[in-house]
Amino acid sequence: MAGHGAAFFDVDETLIRAKSMFSFLRFHLARRGEPEGTYDRLTAPLHRGAAAGVPRQEINRRYYRLYEGESAAALADAGRAWFDEQCTLGGLFIEETVSRLQLHRATGDFVVLLSGSFAACLDPVAEHVGADWAIGTRPTIRRGTLTGEVVTPMIGAAKGRAAHAVAGVRGLDLAASTAYADHSSDLDLLTAVGTAVVLGDDPVLTDQAVRRGWERLTPQAPAPLPF
């Protein structure tokens, strides 16, 4: 496959409209019968930390500590149920980005999803769009149970390193590759490839797009539900 490229896609607010980690957590808590208000109680410290400038990598680690002691298999089942519900509600996918992904598949690019989210959310998304690989934050698991810790948050520079690793393993040319992302923390990924595409209006990425001549993709709002 030497000379061929890859297409790297951030997931949340790039490929899908939801923030998958938080959308899934709300669904999962309700599904297992937690009292109303549990989601807000658990996530409030994460939001306060983010507002106070705690690095996204640390917020990512703190998020996964909420799953300490949970069954990996049960979370995978919950992830598929969450995805099915999201698809039923409609409007989950950003169609403009999905169309680009399908074009990359058609031209033979190796399609990779990169996200701070985890397999419970990413696997059904990847299967639906036909991605070759989905690489997210990997929780540590012992005897089928999450420990609450993670190997490496797939945030920031980790995405750039992952792109280089994928290229090395698959024999791909990063100069012939494309990346799509929406947040300033994805800058390492965008600068790792030959073609970068910016979604949304993140001020850092907007500035970089102007300076570097990157394409900006502006998705249309989803059509309203018919009820």
mmCIF file of C-alpha atoms in Angstrom:
data_model
loop_
_atom_site.group_PDB
_atom_site.id
_atom_site.type_symbol
_atom_site.label_atom_id
_atom_site.label_comp_id
_atom_site.label_asym_id
_atom_site.label_seq_id
_atom_site.Cartn_x
_atom_site.Cartn_y
_atom_site.Cartn_z
ATOM 1 C CA MET A 1 0.000 0.000 0.000
ATOM 2 C CA ALA A 2 3.019 2.278 -0.247
ATOM 3 C CA GLY A 3 2.067 5.628 -1.724
ATOM 4 C CA HIS A 4 -1.563 5.299 -0.634
ATOM 5 C CA GLY A 5 -2.990 7.642 1.943
ATOM 6 C CA ALA A 6 -5.264 7.519 4.927
ATOM 7 C CA ALA A 7 -8.278 9.587 5.899
ATOM 8 C CA PHE A 8 -8.364 10.440 9.614
ATOM 9 C CA PHE A 9 -11.587 11.641 11.203
ATOM 10 C CA ASP A 10 -12.116 13.103 14.622
ATOM 11 C CA VAL A 11 -15.528 11.873 15.769
ATOM 12 C CA ASP A 12 -17.418 14.157 18.153
ATOM 13 C CA GLU A 13 -18.694 17.292 16.387
ATOM 14 C CA THR A 14 -16.756 16.283 13.272
ATOM 15 C CA LEU A 15 -18.351 13.040 12.137
ATOM 16 C CA ILE A 16 -21.272 13.018 14.577
ATOM 17 C CA ARG A 17 -23.092 15.930 16.189
ATOM 18 C CA ALA A 18 -23.114 14.471 19.709
ATOM 19 C CA LYS A 19 -20.393 14.574 22.329
ATOM 20 C CA SER A 20 -20.441 10.799 22.470
ATOM 21 C CA MET A 21 -18.869 10.311 25.906
ATOM 22 C CA PHE A 22 -21.412 12.502 27.675
ATOM 23 C CA SER A 23 -24.379 11.451 25.550
ATOM 24 C CA PHE A 24 -23.528 7.813 26.237
ATOM 25 C CA LEU A 25 -23.048 8.382 29.981
ATOM 26 C CA ARG A 26 -26.476 10.003 30.296
ATOM 27 C CA PHE A 27 -28.039 7.088 28.388
ATOM 28 C CA HIS A 28 -26.130 4.460 30.375
ATOM 29 C CA LEU A 29 -27.088 5.891 33.761
ATOM 30 C CA ALA A 30 -30.758 6.084 32.802
ATOM 31 C CA ARG A 31 -30.654 2.571 31.360
ATOM 32 C CA ARG A 32 -29.369 1.101 34.586
ATOM 33 C CA GLY A 33 -31.998 2.942 36.637
ATOM 34 C CA GLU A 34 -29.922 5.620 38.331
ATOM 35 C CA PRO A 35 -31.917 8.417 40.041
ATOM 36 C CA GLU A 36 -32.604 11.598 38.096
ATOM 37 C CA GLY A 37 -29.814 14.053 38.696
ATOM 38 C CA THR A 38 -27.048 11.438 38.846
ATOM 39 C CA TYR A 39 -25.671 12.522 35.480
ATOM 40 C CA ASP A 40 -25.431 16.169 36.532
ATOM 41 C CA ARG A 41 -23.818 15.221 39.842
ATOM 42 C CA LEU A 42 -21.159 13.110 38.146
ATOM 43 C CA THR A 43 -20.355 15.446 35.291
ATOM 44 C CA ALA A 44 -20.431 18.782 37.143
ATOM 45 C CA PRO A 45 -16.844 18.363 38.449
ATOM 46 C CA LEU A 46 -15.661 17.585 34.915
ATOM 47 C CA HIS A 47 -17.281 20.711 33.511
ATOM 48 C CA ARG A 48 -15.922 22.838 36.362
ATOM 49 C CA GLY A 49 -12.446 21.458 35.759
ATOM 50 C CA ALA A 50 -12.637 22.168 32.043
ATOM 51 C CA ALA A 51 -13.857 25.732 32.716
ATOM 52 C CA ALA A 52 -10.954 26.220 35.132
ATOM 53 C CA GLY A 53 -8.423 25.225 32.492
ATOM 54 C CA VAL A 54 -7.702 21.632 33.516
ATOM 55 C CA PRO A 55 -6.066 19.997 30.451
ATOM 56 C CA ARG A 56 -8.390 17.967 28.249
ATOM 57 C CA GLN A 57 -6.196 14.890 28.759
ATOM 58 C CA GLU A 58 -6.829 15.058 32.515
ATOM 59 C CA ILE A 59 -10.560 15.647 32.048
ATOM 60 C CA ASN A 60 -10.548 12.566 29.826
ATOM 61 C CA ARG A 61 -8.888 10.503 32.551
ATOM 62 C CA ARG A 62 -11.340 11.745 35.186
ATOM 63 C CA TYR A 63 -14.267 10.834 32.956
ATOM 64 C CA TYR A 64 -13.207 7.186 32.722
ATOM 65 C CA ARG A 65 -12.839 6.923 36.493
ATOM 66 C CA LEU A 66 -16.634 7.097 36.564
ATOM 67 C CA TYR A 67 -16.689 3.568 35.094
ATOM 68 C CA GLU A 68 -14.507 1.908 37.725
ATOM 69 C CA GLY A 69 -15.842 -1.565 38.457
ATOM 70 C CA GLU A 70 -18.116 -1.761 35.428
ATOM 71 C CA SER A 71 -18.223 -4.729 33.066
ATOM 72 C CA ALA A 72 -16.558 -4.105 29.713
ATOM 73 C CA ALA A 73 -19.056 -6.436 28.020
ATOM 74 C CA ALA A 74 -22.027 -4.646 29.576
ATOM 75 C CA LEU A 75 -20.670 -1.271 28.463
ATOM 76 C CA ALA A 76 -20.242 -2.587 24.919
ATOM 77 C CA ASP A 77 -23.884 -3.731 24.940
ATOM 78 C CA ALA A 78 -24.961 -0.353 26.299
ATOM 79 C CA GLY A 79 -22.946 1.382 23.586
ATOM 80 C CA ARG A 80 -24.818 -0.427 20.837
ATOM 81 C CA ALA A 81 -28.134 0.356 22.504
ATOM 82 C CA TRP A 82 -27.093 4.025 22.782
ATOM 83 C CA PHE A 83 -26.147 4.107 19.106
ATOM 84 C CA ASP A 84 -29.429 2.487 18.054
ATOM 85 C CA GLU A 85 -31.365 5.092 20.034
ATOM 86 C CA GLN A 86 -29.365 7.950 18.520
ATOM 87 C CA CYS A 87 -30.008 6.640 15.025
ATOM 88 C CA THR A 88 -33.715 6.309 15.780
ATOM 89 C CA LEU A 89 -33.857 9.916 16.983
ATOM 90 C CA GLY A 90 -32.082 11.010 13.786
ATOM 91 C CA GLY A 91 -29.571 13.729 13.089
ATOM 92 C CA LEU A 92 -26.616 11.976 14.692
ATOM 93 C CA PHE A 93 -24.285 12.118 11.712
ATOM 94 C CA ILE A 94 -22.903 15.203 10.012
ATOM 95 C CA GLU A 95 -23.771 14.289 6.465
ATOM 96 C CA GLU A 96 -21.142 16.468 4.800
ATOM 97 C CA THR A 97 -18.363 14.677 6.684
ATOM 98 C CA VAL A 98 -19.872 11.247 6.139
ATOM 99 C CA SER A 99 -19.975 12.001 2.411
ATOM 100 C CA ARG A 100 -16.286 12.854 2.494
ATOM 101 C CA LEU A 101 -15.577 9.608 4.345
ATOM 102 C CA GLN A 102 -17.419 7.628 1.687
ATOM 103 C CA LEU A 103 -15.405 9.363 -1.045
ATOM 104 C CA HIS A 104 -12.173 8.439 0.717
ATOM 105 C CA ARG A 105 -13.315 4.825 0.949
ATOM 106 C CA ALA A 106 -14.189 4.806 -2.745
ATOM 107 C CA THR A 107 -10.734 6.072 -3.721
ATOM 108 C CA GLY A 108 -8.990 3.448 -1.583
ATOM 109 C CA ASP A 109 -7.864 5.544 1.372
ATOM 110 C CA PHE A 110 -7.522 3.741 4.700
ATOM 111 C CA VAL A 111 -10.202 5.291 6.927
ATOM 112 C CA VAL A 112 -9.420 5.780 10.615
ATOM 113 C CA LEU A 113 -11.524 7.322 13.375
ATOM 114 C CA LEU A 114 -9.535 8.992 16.174
ATOM 115 C CA SER A 115 -11.322 10.048 19.338
ATOM 116 C CA GLY A 116 -11.060 10.606 23.063
ATOM 117 C CA SER A 117 -14.183 8.466 23.301
ATOM 118 C CA PHE A 118 -13.964 4.689 23.790
ATOM 119 C CA ALA A 119 -14.884 1.503 22.019
ATOM 120 C CA ALA A 120 -18.378 1.267 23.495
ATOM 121 C CA CYS A 121 -19.297 4.375 21.500
ATOM 122 C CA LEU A 122 -16.821 4.195 18.631
ATOM 123 C CA ASP A 123 -17.291 0.625 17.439
ATOM 124 C CA PRO A 124 -20.927 1.004 16.314
ATOM 125 C CA VAL A 125 -20.126 4.357 14.691
ATOM 126 C CA ALA A 126 -17.171 2.842 12.819
ATOM 127 C CA GLU A 127 -19.211 -0.130 11.649
ATOM 128 C CA HIS A 128 -22.007 2.125 10.436
ATOM 129 C CA VAL A 129 -19.765 4.335 8.276
ATOM 130 C CA GLY A 130 -17.424 1.545 7.194
ATOM 131 C CA ALA A 131 -14.233 2.849 8.817
ATOM 132 C CA ASP A 132 -11.262 0.488 8.710
ATOM 133 C CA TRP A 133 -10.070 1.283 12.232
ATOM 134 C CA ALA A 134 -11.374 3.199 15.228
ATOM 135 C CA ILE A 135 -8.777 4.257 17.783
ATOM 136 C CA GLY A 136 -9.949 5.842 21.006
ATOM 137 C CA THR A 137 -8.991 6.167 24.621
ATOM 138 C CA ARG A 138 -8.501 2.629 25.910
ATOM 139 C CA PRO A 139 -9.643 1.952 29.480
ATOM 140 C CA THR A 140 -7.602 -0.614 31.376
ATOM 141 C CA ILE A 141 -9.534 -3.816 32.005
ATOM 142 C CA ARG A 142 -8.848 -6.578 34.530
ATOM 143 C CA ARG A 143 -10.886 -9.772 34.507
ATOM 144 C CA GLY A 144 -13.449 -8.120 32.282
ATOM 145 C CA THR A 145 -13.906 -5.101 34.534
ATOM 146 C CA LEU A 146 -12.782 -1.506 34.035
ATOM 147 C CA THR A 147 -10.255 -0.312 36.598
ATOM 148 C CA GLY A 148 -11.116 3.370 36.159
ATOM 149 C CA GLU A 149 -7.763 4.160 34.576
ATOM 150 C CA VAL A 150 -6.786 4.437 30.913
ATOM 151 C CA VAL A 151 -3.696 3.640 28.866
ATOM 152 C CA THR A 152 -3.349 6.988 27.062
ATOM 153 C CA PRO A 153 -6.059 9.596 26.466
ATOM 154 C CA MET A 154 -6.529 9.900 22.707
ATOM 155 C CA ILE A 155 -6.441 13.677 22.990
ATOM 156 C CA GLY A 156 -4.154 16.337 21.532
ATOM 157 C CA ALA A 157 -0.679 15.190 20.553
ATOM 158 C CA ALA A 158 -1.745 11.554 20.971
ATOM 159 C CA LYS A 159 -3.812 11.853 17.784
ATOM 160 C CA GLY A 160 -0.801 13.058 15.828
ATOM 161 C CA ARG A 161 1.262 10.168 17.164
ATOM 162 C CA ALA A 162 -1.533 7.751 16.300
ATOM 163 C CA ALA A 163 -1.584 9.027 12.704
ATOM 164 C CA HIS A 164 2.155 8.401 12.398
ATOM 165 C CA ALA A 165 1.758 4.940 13.953
ATOM 166 C CA VAL A 166 -1.058 4.000 11.572
ATOM 167 C CA ALA A 167 1.002 5.166 8.607
ATOM 168 C CA GLY A 168 3.970 3.126 9.781
ATOM 169 C CA VAL A 169 2.006 -0.046 10.425
ATOM 170 C CA ARG A 170 -0.006 0.128 7.201
ATOM 171 C CA GLY A 171 2.727 1.518 4.950
ATOM 172 C CA LEU A 172 0.766 4.674 4.188
ATOM 173 C CA ASP A 173 1.935 8.084 3.020
ATOM 174 C CA LEU A 174 0.956 10.868 5.424
ATOM 175 C CA ALA A 175 1.686 13.479 2.767
ATOM 176 C CA ALA A 176 -1.066 11.831 0.690
ATOM 177 C CA SER A 177 -3.406 11.654 3.677
ATOM 178 C CA THR A 178 -6.266 13.861 4.874
ATOM 179 C CA ALA A 179 -7.552 14.702 8.351
ATOM 180 C CA TYR A 180 -10.838 16.224 9.500
ATOM 181 C CA ALA A 181 -11.272 17.862 12.911
ATOM 182 C CA ASP A 182 -13.105 20.616 14.758
ATOM 183 C CA HIS A 183 -11.109 21.538 17.887
ATOM 184 C CA SER A 184 -7.787 23.224 18.566
ATOM 185 C CA SER A 185 -6.634 20.142 20.457
ATOM 186 C CA ASP A 186 -6.648 18.337 17.087
ATOM 187 C CA LEU A 187 -3.921 20.554 15.652
ATOM 188 C CA ASP A 188 -1.255 17.836 15.941
ATOM 189 C CA LEU A 189 -3.418 15.538 13.837
ATOM 190 C CA LEU A 190 -4.127 18.176 11.207
ATOM 191 C CA THR A 191 -0.469 19.120 10.819
ATOM 192 C CA ALA A 192 0.586 15.454 10.519
ATOM 193 C CA VAL A 193 -1.059 15.044 7.106
ATOM 194 C CA GLY A 194 -0.816 16.616 3.682
ATOM 195 C CA THR A 195 -4.418 17.854 3.574
ATOM 196 C CA ALA A 196 -6.289 19.269 6.563
ATOM 197 C CA VAL A 197 -9.995 20.065 6.711
ATOM 198 C CA VAL A 198 -11.420 22.160 9.557
ATOM 199 C CA LEU A 199 -15.025 21.956 10.710
ATOM 200 C CA GLY A 200 -16.839 24.484 12.837
ATOM 201 C CA ASP A 201 -15.632 27.830 14.112
ATOM 202 C CA ASP A 202 -12.932 27.042 16.670
ATOM 203 C CA PRO A 203 -10.906 30.297 16.676
ATOM 204 C CA VAL A 204 -7.508 28.582 16.795
ATOM 205 C CA LEU A 205 -8.289 26.266 13.899
ATOM 206 C CA THR A 206 -9.995 29.040 11.954
ATOM 207 C CA ASP A 207 -6.825 31.116 12.253
ATOM 208 C CA GLN A 208 -4.656 28.162 11.240
ATOM 209 C CA ALA A 209 -6.903 27.444 8.272
ATOM 210 C CA VAL A 210 -6.472 31.007 7.031
ATOM 211 C CA ARG A 211 -2.715 30.972 7.601
ATOM 212 C CA ARG A 212 -2.113 27.554 6.047
ATOM 213 C CA GLY A 213 -4.760 27.564 3.321
ATOM 214 C CA TRP A 214 -6.705 24.691 4.837
ATOM 215 C CA GLU A 215 -10.214 23.942 3.681
ATOM 216 C CA ARG A 216 -13.069 24.852 6.008
ATOM 217 C CA LEU A 217 -16.158 22.664 5.839
ATOM 218 C CA THR A 218 -19.371 24.200 7.169
ATOM 219 C CA PRO A 219 -22.074 21.590 7.798
ATOM 220 C CA GLN A 220 -25.718 22.472 7.403
ATOM 221 C CA ALA A 221 -28.045 22.192 10.377
ATOM 222 C CA PRO A 222 -29.904 18.860 10.506
ATOM 223 C CA ALA A 223 -33.431 18.729 9.171
ATOM 224 C CA PRO A 224 -36.063 18.974 11.960
ATOM 225 C CA LEU A 225 -37.659 15.744 13.121
ATOM 226 C CA PRO A 226 -41.132 15.150 11.654
ATOM 227 C CA PHE A 227 -42.866 15.215 15.050
#
